[in-house]
XYZ file of C-alpha atoms in Angstrom:
673
model
C -7.228 -23.293 8.079
C -4.341 -26.049 8.135
C -5.297 -29.139 7.834
C -4.020 -33.061 7.141
C -6.798 -35.063 6.219
C -5.641 -36.891 2.203
C -8.816 -37.000 0.976
C -9.061 -32.790 1.360
C -5.876 -32.907 -0.689
C -6.372 -30.986 -3.882
C -4.357 -33.619 -7.071
C -1.652 -31.652 -8.813
C -3.618 -32.304 -12.446
C -6.589 -29.780 -11.127
C -4.102 -26.912 -9.411
C -1.941 -27.435 -12.721
C -5.081 -27.028 -14.812
C -5.908 -23.484 -11.907
C -3.900 -21.799 -11.708
C -5.663 -18.460 -13.263
C -7.124 -18.938 -9.674
C -6.216 -19.696 -5.972
C -8.275 -21.924 -5.744
C -6.606 -23.315 -1.644
C -9.158 -20.239 0.156
C -12.253 -22.092 -1.941
C -11.049 -25.164 -0.825
C -10.960 -24.367 3.714
C -14.085 -23.943 2.815
C -15.361 -27.310 0.450
C -12.903 -29.594 2.459
C -14.283 -29.227 6.380
C -18.025 -28.293 5.140
C -20.250 -31.774 6.522
C -22.134 -31.792 3.157
C -20.561 -34.311 0.789
C -19.657 -31.836 -1.876
C -18.209 -32.740 -5.497
C -16.024 -30.411 -8.281
C -15.796 -31.055 -11.621
C -15.034 -29.661 -15.365
C -17.208 -28.965 -18.442
C -16.007 -32.404 -19.703
C -17.247 -34.495 -16.018
C -14.397 -35.341 -14.538
C -14.402 -34.837 -10.883
C -11.110 -33.697 -9.885
C -12.387 -32.770 -5.801
C -14.802 -34.845 -3.380
C -14.550 -33.248 0.236
C -14.452 -35.334 3.758
C -18.485 -35.676 3.801
C -18.594 -37.022 0.504
C -15.885 -40.244 1.371
C -16.971 -40.641 4.793
C -21.509 -40.602 3.322
C -21.070 -42.739 -0.198
C -17.802 -44.184 1.077
C -16.283 -43.724 -1.346
C -12.185 -44.559 -1.878
C -9.385 -41.628 -1.361
C -7.491 -43.081 -4.514
C -11.351 -43.717 -6.195
C -10.550 -40.702 -8.424
C -7.300 -41.615 -10.315
C -10.044 -44.391 -12.181
C -10.990 -40.511 -13.862
C -14.950 -41.049 -12.932
C -17.674 -39.138 -14.895
C -19.868 -37.287 -12.629
C -22.388 -38.772 -14.498
C -21.229 -42.216 -12.921
C -22.191 -41.487 -9.646
C -24.793 -38.727 -9.735
C -27.818 -40.228 -11.986
C -30.469 -37.707 -12.369
C -34.180 -38.238 -12.001
C -35.678 -39.418 -15.062
C -38.729 -36.845 -15.075
C -35.706 -34.403 -15.017
C -33.651 -35.575 -18.276
C -36.673 -35.730 -20.942
C -37.256 -39.742 -21.354
C -33.308 -38.577 -22.964
C -30.841 -40.503 -19.796
C -27.568 -40.280 -20.210
C -27.685 -38.640 -24.162
C -27.635 -35.602 -22.197
C -24.346 -34.075 -21.723
C -22.923 -32.134 -18.620
C -23.552 -29.495 -19.403
C -27.221 -29.831 -20.249
C -27.785 -32.013 -16.416
C -26.056 -30.081 -14.556
C -26.293 -27.157 -14.915
C -25.211 -24.299 -12.537
C -27.075 -22.273 -10.933
C -29.785 -24.368 -10.972
C -31.914 -27.095 -7.623
C -32.246 -31.375 -9.318
C -33.555 -34.440 -8.211
C -31.212 -37.035 -8.530
C -30.611 -40.404 -6.730
C -26.120 -40.710 -5.577
C -24.995 -44.299 -5.510
C -21.987 -45.679 -3.601
C -19.152 -47.377 -3.724
C -21.468 -49.872 -2.824
C -24.029 -49.944 -5.165
C -27.265 -48.311 -2.803
C -29.294 -46.039 -5.009
C -29.565 -41.938 -2.152
C -32.312 -40.267 -3.406
C -31.077 -36.775 -2.898
C -31.091 -33.393 -4.192
C -27.837 -32.239 -5.874
C -26.938 -27.818 -5.953
C -24.799 -26.789 -9.036
C -22.122 -23.874 -8.579
C -19.629 -21.799 -10.342
C -16.673 -21.953 -8.943
C -15.468 -17.623 -9.338
C -12.774 -17.339 -11.948
C -12.018 -21.183 -12.548
C -13.424 -23.490 -14.830
C -14.926 -25.695 -12.792
C -18.594 -26.377 -11.119
C -19.220 -27.559 -7.138
C -22.219 -30.029 -6.310
C -24.168 -29.589 -3.057
C -25.680 -33.074 -2.242
C -28.047 -33.475 -0.326
C -28.607 -37.061 0.176
C -31.582 -38.873 0.816
C -31.305 -42.575 3.152
C -31.984 -46.005 0.793
C -34.283 -47.126 3.336
C -38.194 -45.162 4.129
C -39.064 -46.543 7.518
C -42.435 -44.756 8.514
C -41.992 -41.251 10.925
C -44.419 -43.617 14.279
C -42.183 -42.213 16.713
C -40.230 -39.764 15.504
C -42.572 -36.533 15.934
C -42.066 -34.074 18.056
C -44.502 -32.150 20.689
C -46.462 -29.792 18.286
C -45.797 -31.717 14.858
C -48.351 -33.931 13.119
C -48.245 -36.347 10.086
C -47.285 -34.579 7.123
C -49.614 -35.344 4.054
C -50.072 -37.272 1.799
C -47.681 -39.546 0.119
C -45.084 -40.081 2.579
C -42.736 -42.829 1.429
C -39.471 -40.248 -0.250
C -39.853 -37.706 2.698
C -37.023 -40.262 4.938
C -36.689 -39.107 7.905
C -34.850 -41.314 9.761
C -31.979 -39.049 7.869
C -34.356 -35.668 8.735
C -33.432 -36.577 12.457
C -30.399 -37.199 12.328
C -29.202 -34.255 10.347
C -27.528 -31.131 10.596
C -29.520 -28.663 9.752
C -32.769 -27.421 10.004
C -35.676 -29.183 8.700
C -38.868 -28.319 7.899
C -41.876 -29.466 5.849
C -44.517 -26.957 5.289
C -47.790 -28.816 3.278
C -51.979 -26.592 3.306
C -49.686 -23.308 5.218
C -48.895 -26.027 8.160
C -46.079 -26.775 9.268
C -46.219 -30.758 9.393
C -42.328 -32.197 10.949
C -39.920 -30.467 12.082
C -36.940 -31.807 13.265
C -34.436 -30.893 16.446
C -31.913 -27.824 14.880
C -35.330 -26.810 13.990
C -36.266 -25.767 17.180
C -32.825 -25.153 18.277
C -32.008 -22.359 14.992
C -35.575 -20.565 15.075
C -36.488 -20.499 18.980
C -39.431 -22.357 20.996
C -41.803 -19.115 19.732
C -41.748 -19.762 16.073
C -43.365 -23.262 15.677
C -47.104 -22.505 18.800
C -48.606 -23.109 15.805
C -49.251 -25.537 13.449
C -49.168 -23.028 10.885
C -46.325 -21.329 9.186
C -44.088 -21.308 11.395
C -42.058 -16.987 11.626
C -38.652 -17.608 10.018
C -37.692 -13.426 10.110
C -35.860 -12.785 6.820
C -33.565 -9.546 6.798
C -33.706 -9.196 2.270
C -37.219 -11.649 1.929
C -40.804 -12.590 3.669
C -40.950 -15.517 3.992
C -44.268 -16.266 3.760
C -44.360 -14.822 0.784
C -41.298 -17.167 -0.521
C -43.549 -20.439 0.219
C -46.779 -18.726 -1.596
C -44.975 -17.883 -4.288
C -43.832 -21.937 -4.890
C -47.228 -23.198 -3.825
C -48.705 -20.702 -6.507
C -45.972 -21.464 -9.178
C -46.522 -25.626 -8.393
C -50.576 -24.628 -8.953
C -49.951 -23.725 -12.632
C -47.136 -25.697 -13.742
C -44.421 -28.939 -12.730
C -42.595 -26.829 -9.598
C -38.953 -25.955 -9.304
C -36.679 -26.605 -6.694
C -35.476 -22.932 -5.288
C -32.123 -22.179 -3.969
C -31.900 -18.510 -2.152
C -29.662 -17.445 0.514
C -30.264 -14.609 3.703
C -29.758 -13.197 6.780
C -31.781 -14.927 9.483
C -32.308 -13.197 12.063
C -32.012 -14.094 16.196
C -32.312 -11.670 17.573
C -32.651 -7.129 17.925
C -29.544 -7.170 17.650
C -28.060 -10.430 16.089
C -28.463 -11.891 12.626
C -26.189 -15.121 10.725
C -26.063 -15.750 7.057
C -27.761 -18.791 6.314
C -28.747 -20.353 2.693
C -32.876 -21.536 2.935
C -33.767 -24.483 0.104
C -37.025 -25.682 -0.949
C -37.913 -28.555 -2.520
C -41.721 -29.296 -3.562
C -42.944 -32.245 -3.520
C -42.733 -33.539 -7.684
C -46.327 -36.159 -6.144
C -49.559 -35.026 -5.458
C -49.317 -34.926 -1.312
C -48.594 -30.603 -1.055
C -45.528 -30.688 0.387
C -42.439 -28.293 0.970
C -38.793 -29.521 2.645
C -37.331 -26.454 3.696
C -33.641 -26.619 4.644
C -31.815 -24.348 6.177
C -28.228 -24.013 6.445
C -26.553 -21.261 9.206
C -23.522 -20.006 6.490
C -22.054 -17.691 8.163
C -18.322 -19.419 8.109
C -18.408 -19.292 4.922
C -19.929 -16.076 4.198
C -16.504 -14.862 6.575
C -14.467 -16.854 4.500
C -15.644 -15.226 1.649
C -16.188 -12.278 3.084
C -11.764 -12.627 4.326
C -10.921 -13.661 0.432
C -12.832 -10.750 -0.919
C -10.627 -9.100 1.199
C -7.568 -10.734 1.087
C -8.179 -10.566 -2.315
C -7.854 -7.156 -2.730
C -5.461 -6.537 -0.494
C -3.036 -8.308 -3.263
C -4.478 -5.696 -6.054
C -3.236 -2.424 -3.838
C 0.183 -4.571 -3.588
C 0.189 -5.605 -7.326
C -0.656 -2.228 -7.654
C 1.765 0.503 -5.684
C 4.460 -2.594 -6.526
C 3.646 -1.753 -10.621
C 3.868 2.152 -10.409
C 6.552 1.489 -8.476
C 8.532 -0.536 -11.074
C 7.500 2.069 -14.418
C 10.031 4.719 -13.442
C 13.121 5.743 -13.147
C 14.059 7.791 -10.818
C 13.881 7.559 -6.969
C 11.378 10.646 -6.422
C 9.128 10.015 -9.011
C 9.327 6.058 -8.189
C 8.475 7.607 -4.244
C 5.948 10.404 -5.590
C 3.676 7.577 -7.734
C 3.592 5.182 -4.350
C 2.396 7.895 -1.459
C -0.724 9.605 -4.669
C -1.659 5.853 -5.565
C -1.678 4.478 -1.819
C -3.886 7.359 -1.058
C -5.981 6.836 -3.715
C -6.497 3.734 -3.729
C -7.194 3.912 -0.168
C -8.889 6.913 0.347
C -6.941 8.819 2.286
C -6.824 12.609 2.362
C -3.193 13.036 2.567
C 0.750 11.557 3.399
C 3.923 11.668 3.384
C 7.007 9.649 2.195
C 10.443 9.627 5.190
C 13.659 8.796 3.717
C 16.376 7.415 5.806
C 19.217 9.422 6.081
C 23.584 7.431 5.868
C 24.061 8.482 8.991
C 20.478 6.589 10.053
C 19.976 9.828 12.218
C 18.559 11.194 10.752
C 15.513 11.282 7.858
C 14.651 13.737 4.633
C 10.179 14.181 3.228
C 11.461 12.791 -0.434
C 7.452 13.051 -1.222
C 4.291 15.373 0.323
C 0.436 15.337 -0.547
C -2.569 17.133 0.238
C 0.094 18.073 3.551
C 0.961 21.573 4.507
C 3.872 23.509 3.089
C 5.115 24.497 6.501
C 4.412 21.179 7.671
C 6.771 20.271 4.553
C 8.735 23.215 5.611
C 9.515 22.017 9.312
C 9.194 19.137 9.571
C 11.358 18.958 6.455
C 14.745 16.818 8.364
C 13.593 15.189 11.702
C 15.716 13.216 13.841
C 14.301 9.681 14.359
C 14.987 9.502 17.910
C 12.268 11.260 18.583
C 8.978 10.328 19.968
C 6.278 9.062 18.672
C 9.014 8.900 14.763
C 11.082 5.813 17.441
C 8.154 4.084 17.291
C 8.454 3.514 13.758
C 11.428 4.263 12.780
C 13.856 1.092 15.636
C 11.057 -0.404 17.428
C 9.669 -1.283 14.118
C 6.190 -0.501 14.690
C 2.835 0.656 12.900
C 1.477 3.192 14.514
C -1.580 4.341 15.053
C -3.493 7.624 15.302
C -6.900 7.578 16.374
C -8.873 10.228 17.693
C -11.311 8.617 19.800
C -14.165 10.362 22.376
C -13.024 8.662 24.906
C -9.244 7.525 24.336
C -7.969 10.966 22.056
C -4.422 11.082 21.328
C -1.118 12.065 23.702
C -0.003 16.079 23.969
C 2.876 15.111 21.000
C 0.419 13.336 18.578
C -2.835 16.334 19.461
C -0.055 18.524 17.805
C 1.582 16.117 14.406
C -2.817 16.091 14.117
C -2.760 19.783 14.191
C -0.585 21.089 12.075
C -1.607 18.443 9.261
C -5.113 19.045 9.975
C -5.714 15.354 10.248
C -8.138 13.341 12.690
C -6.591 10.619 12.345
C -3.294 9.844 10.981
C -0.724 6.355 10.967
C 3.544 5.643 10.235
C 4.021 2.133 8.564
C 7.911 1.413 8.651
C 9.215 1.187 5.394
C 10.945 -2.383 5.823
C 13.886 -4.024 3.547
C 15.546 -7.364 5.310
C 14.945 -5.975 9.026
C 16.084 -2.616 8.018
C 13.831 0.503 8.022
C 14.807 2.182 4.912
C 12.147 4.584 4.984
C 8.929 5.858 6.369
C 5.096 6.355 4.763
C 2.537 8.472 7.000
C -0.876 8.429 5.558
C -3.609 11.208 7.714
C -7.836 11.604 7.296
C -9.671 14.100 7.768
C -13.343 13.145 7.661
C -12.509 9.597 10.263
C -11.520 9.443 13.717
C -9.605 5.739 13.197
C -8.180 2.700 10.223
C -10.066 -0.439 10.400
C -8.609 -3.752 11.280
C -7.847 -4.278 7.176
C -7.249 -0.961 6.732
C -4.278 -1.646 9.083
C -3.623 -5.112 7.890
C -3.125 -3.789 3.801
C -0.813 -1.275 5.213
C 1.699 -3.404 7.168
C 1.498 -5.096 3.589
C 2.253 -2.454 1.740
C 5.226 -1.557 4.429
C 6.668 -5.229 3.476
C 6.473 -4.442 -0.015
C 7.313 -1.886 -0.825
C 9.922 -1.686 1.373
C 12.805 -4.362 -0.908
C 11.154 -1.628 -3.769
C 12.436 1.245 -1.926
C 16.678 0.229 -0.797
C 16.857 -1.778 -4.197
C 15.999 2.227 -5.886
C 17.875 4.538 -2.667
C 20.952 2.543 -3.875
C 20.933 2.906 -7.244
C 20.583 5.970 -6.664
C 23.764 6.373 -4.720
C 25.896 3.837 -7.379
C 25.184 6.810 -9.791
C 25.623 9.711 -7.305
C 30.044 7.522 -7.032
C 29.993 7.516 -10.190
C 29.086 11.144 -11.142
C 31.453 11.819 -7.568
C 33.958 9.974 -10.133
C 33.526 11.581 -12.978
C 33.946 14.859 -11.585
C 36.705 14.189 -9.069
C 37.641 13.477 -12.866
C 37.137 15.975 -14.844
C 39.048 18.483 -12.048
C 42.490 16.843 -13.028
C 42.162 16.809 -15.734
C 40.520 20.029 -16.829
C 40.505 22.571 -13.251
C 44.407 21.600 -13.158
C 45.255 20.439 -16.179
C 44.942 24.007 -17.472
C 46.090 25.861 -14.001
C 48.977 23.740 -14.532
C 49.823 24.927 -18.389
C 49.392 28.467 -17.774
C 51.515 28.698 -14.733
C 53.710 26.494 -17.868
C 53.254 29.204 -19.975
C 54.263 32.274 -18.084
C 56.885 31.132 -16.379
C 58.658 30.555 -19.956
C 58.086 34.154 -20.436
C 59.333 35.455 -18.153
C 62.563 33.449 -19.154
C 62.185 35.934 -22.503
C 61.570 39.449 -20.647
C 62.861 41.989 -19.217
C 62.611 42.571 -15.265
C 60.018 44.807 -16.152
C 57.686 42.364 -17.397
C 58.812 39.599 -16.064
C 57.232 41.042 -12.362
C 53.893 41.551 -14.429
C 54.169 37.546 -15.320
C 55.046 36.615 -11.845
C 52.365 37.605 -10.232
C 49.917 36.090 -13.255
C 52.197 32.669 -12.228
C 51.042 34.242 -8.640
C 47.629 34.522 -9.532
C 47.408 30.942 -11.259
C 48.741 28.778 -7.942
C 46.004 30.910 -5.994
C 44.439 28.872 -8.536
C 45.097 25.478 -8.224
C 44.895 25.422 -4.448
C 41.133 27.283 -4.417
C 40.573 24.368 -6.907
C 42.447 21.669 -4.608
C 40.262 23.223 -1.889
C 37.136 23.230 -4.055
C 37.681 19.257 -3.695
C 38.198 18.910 -0.853
C 34.546 20.497 0.516
C 33.397 18.177 -2.225
C 34.838 15.505 -0.201
C 33.793 16.065 3.142
C 30.315 16.755 2.119
C 30.193 13.081 1.199
C 31.327 11.720 3.390
C 30.394 13.852 6.484
C 27.303 13.125 8.284
C 24.712 15.738 8.351
C 26.189 16.871 12.076
C 23.665 20.623 11.921
C 24.503 22.870 14.783
C 23.206 25.866 16.430
C 25.379 28.839 14.730
C 25.639 32.407 15.712
C 24.995 34.121 11.582
C 26.016 37.913 12.409
C 29.366 36.223 14.093
C 30.237 34.299 11.318
C 29.727 36.485 8.410
C 31.196 39.005 10.568
C 34.134 36.500 10.882
C 34.466 35.943 7.728
C 34.176 40.174 6.243
C 37.312 40.720 8.385
C 39.347 38.751 5.295
C 38.650 40.988 2.506
C 40.281 44.154 3.392
C 40.282 45.508 0.364
C 36.796 45.313 -0.494
C 34.054 47.555 0.588
C 31.736 46.034 2.529
C 28.207 45.865 3.557
C 26.815 43.868 6.208
C 23.544 44.703 8.087
C 23.406 42.333 10.951
C 20.371 39.556 12.067
C 19.976 39.063 14.780
C 19.788 35.245 14.363
C 20.665 32.073 14.517
C 20.854 28.793 12.252
C 20.564 24.976 11.968
C 23.968 24.696 9.708
C 27.720 23.104 10.272
C 31.717 23.881 9.907
C 30.856 23.825 6.222
C 27.898 26.965 5.944
C 31.387 29.893 5.691
C 32.558 28.001 2.723
C 29.274 28.936 1.678
C 29.812 33.042 2.205
C 33.724 32.607 1.486
C 32.223 31.434 -2.711
C 29.433 33.891 -2.500
C 31.879 37.062 -1.380
C 34.708 35.403 -3.645
C 31.899 35.744 -6.431
C 31.600 39.236 -6.122
C 34.554 39.450 -6.724
C 36.509 38.178 -8.830
C 33.031 39.277 -11.963
C 32.445 42.127 -10.077
C 35.277 44.231 -11.450
C 37.180 47.296 -9.981
C 35.948 48.778 -6.604
C 32.633 46.558 -6.569
C 30.918 47.022 -3.927
C 28.804 43.596 -1.730
C 25.701 45.034 0.757
C 24.856 41.513 2.518
C 21.404 41.450 4.656
C 19.018 39.134 5.999
C 15.570 38.420 6.355
C 13.477 36.353 8.958
C 10.622 34.322 8.187
C 8.353 32.303 9.786
C 10.855 29.161 10.919
C 13.824 30.833 8.171
C 15.490 33.482 7.062
C 17.099 34.570 4.407
C 20.364 36.347 3.216
C 20.958 38.202 0.678
C 24.573 38.508 -1.475
C 25.041 41.095 -4.035
C 27.162 43.179 -5.815
C 26.924 46.342 -8.183
C 29.235 44.775 -11.171
C 27.863 43.788 -14.404
C 25.430 41.605 -13.289
C 23.773 38.229 -15.882
C 21.401 38.255 -18.475
C 18.417 35.730 -17.046
C 19.407 33.155 -19.501
C 22.961 33.070 -17.826
C 21.211 33.538 -14.914
C 19.595 29.882 -14.506
C 22.440 28.427 -15.647
C 24.888 30.519 -12.568
C 24.826 27.219 -10.635
C 25.192 24.070 -13.031
C 28.761 22.690 -12.578
C 31.541 23.608 -14.946
C 29.337 26.448 -16.809
C 31.909 28.704 -18.268
C 32.154 32.603 -17.555
C 32.944 34.751 -20.358
C 35.629 36.831 -18.001
C 39.611 35.743 -19.020
C 39.541 35.484 -15.059
C 39.074 31.643 -15.735
C 37.407 29.716 -13.146
C 33.991 27.634 -14.316
C 31.512 27.558 -11.436
C 33.034 25.273 -9.830
C 32.929 27.437 -6.319
C 28.646 27.721 -6.767
C 27.365 24.876 -7.946
C 29.367 23.881 -3.886
C 27.358 26.887 -2.272
C 24.402 24.705 -3.974
C 25.351 21.440 -2.520
C 26.028 22.632 0.786
C 22.570 24.987 1.377
C 20.459 21.503 0.017
C 22.218 20.091 2.112
C 20.784 22.579 5.194
C 17.590 21.563 4.129
C 17.045 25.424 2.314
C 16.833 26.929 -1.446
C 19.394 29.180 -2.644
C 18.636 31.571 -5.838
C 19.570 34.142 -7.695
C 17.898 37.694 -9.261
C 18.368 41.072 -10.223
C 19.506 42.756 -6.886
C 17.243 46.521 -8.769
C 14.068 43.988 -10.486
C 14.269 44.282 -14.871
C 17.760 45.758 -14.888
C 20.715 43.017 -14.966
C 22.891 45.634 -15.347
C 23.569 47.223 -12.246
C 24.126 43.792 -10.213
C 23.281 40.949 -8.889
C 22.319 39.572 -6.636
C 21.985 35.847 -5.017
C 19.388 34.644 -2.140
C 19.643 31.593 -0.241
C 17.784 29.159 2.628
C 18.230 28.315 5.925
C 16.123 27.019 9.150
C 15.862 29.385 11.754
C 16.992 27.934 15.375
C 13.557 28.141 17.812
C 14.603 30.930 20.613
C 14.083 28.098 23.311
C 17.660 27.226 21.822
C 19.350 29.954 21.786
C 22.361 28.497 22.302
C 24.349 28.870 19.346
C 27.836 28.966 18.815
C 31.177 30.322 15.843
C 32.313 26.866 14.568
C 35.199 27.581 13.317
């Protein structure tokens, strides 16, 4: 709540001492209270006075600059000082949780008999003194009574009736189990039915019985000096509505037997406290997410930790995170938890232009899908709910500098909707962690760029250098031998020249993978494989047609080129090659097998590693298979190596990889050149 009143501003000295809490939230409650409030420290120094205090007691706005002690303004009554006067310390006289009778001095020295409630300020070393002031003038109660009220019994001089009649809160005076006085606010708050008789009014509390509270206070007065009591409860206004109230019960210390009851509506205070608790909870949640985000080294680990933390702390059942690709048209699932595996496979790459994902990625809106009886979700959202087996889900944009870098999706299986608090918290998380994720993305790209540069440099320094050295060596020997030997060495020169060409082709492929956007199209798999096989007329290659159309790009042919050449190169003379496919849900598994010497399990694990040395004398360092793995991952598939015959590595090698199928309704396959 914004305010400009100078008397409500927090002194800088106080703010610097209270750096362990956000006091501004509490100051808004105190500043606009119509009851005088002072905040004081452990030594008694006053740090804050609200507007009501300045108005009633007429202190100037700068009176706190004199470093006044609270004991100089609020003087406990003699019977509460135990005869020691000011000898008692602040901690003894103003104990938090107590209600004391005092005299409050105004700026002109007038004495206001009052009640003061002392309470702690959570998260601070300060305490609050809430003052319920009386009046320095003691008029007789004649003429103040309304219909249904009676003069209080016993000594009446201690009761400030002039103030009570205009007091902003409900005031009731009870004596001998009867209502002796009630002001206009009490009638308005409790209703006329509560005061039909002169007995104790009907005050319907949620957690306490009002009659028992009064009876307990009366019994206490018979055995000892009664002490004031303050409670918080809820007052039933109607069958469907209750309000938060603070009830102050003040027994008289004379022989009158009067009990003054002050009922204050604290609904706004409770709402402010509830809002403060919610905001603190949101801050704790964001701090926890940021802590785990900064405690891991890699982007993948960061996203997994963020997702798990959000699901755990906010009690969601499932979730996944999309990161936007460099071309900004596609997003890829990089972390998931509790989501069906089939959903992850089918939604691994998502076109962000499609509804409802465009709402999150382009409109930068939170997308909440509630599944309420009278407001069911649309058909597309209903399909998503069915795929993730949930009753409700939400998509939250992850924003950094007004750019959506990704999206957090969460879902529930037991609840149909999201609360306002949950929506606000998720929005704050999306705004806070977007920059952290972007830094992780940029760090990954920087590392990838460095790796690419190292890759190109290594190719130049090793493969091309070695190939050229071989050419020079064989050329020199060609000069020193007979014609027959010269032909053999000339063949070797030609082979190494082709090897240089292969190296350059591989570098070109890597650059295309790195630089070109992933524009996927439908490709007829059988036509592409058949075209590749025709390039090797001298090799025995068997192909079983698949009838499949897959999502890929023009580089898919490089996959089959590298695998066929690998089998020819290392399979030995007369090697036979088999190519086949097996269709499953949403994908096809392709196998390229040969009957060559095969590989041990240890070497199969290293087969796709960059620059893996071969144990032959034919050169080559595994770059082609590394490129093959990069391409399969580009297409959203997986690749692995196995024995052609399980358990018999000596009977040949089998390379298996998966490709995503094009649905039958999208049968517009084409062969890319």
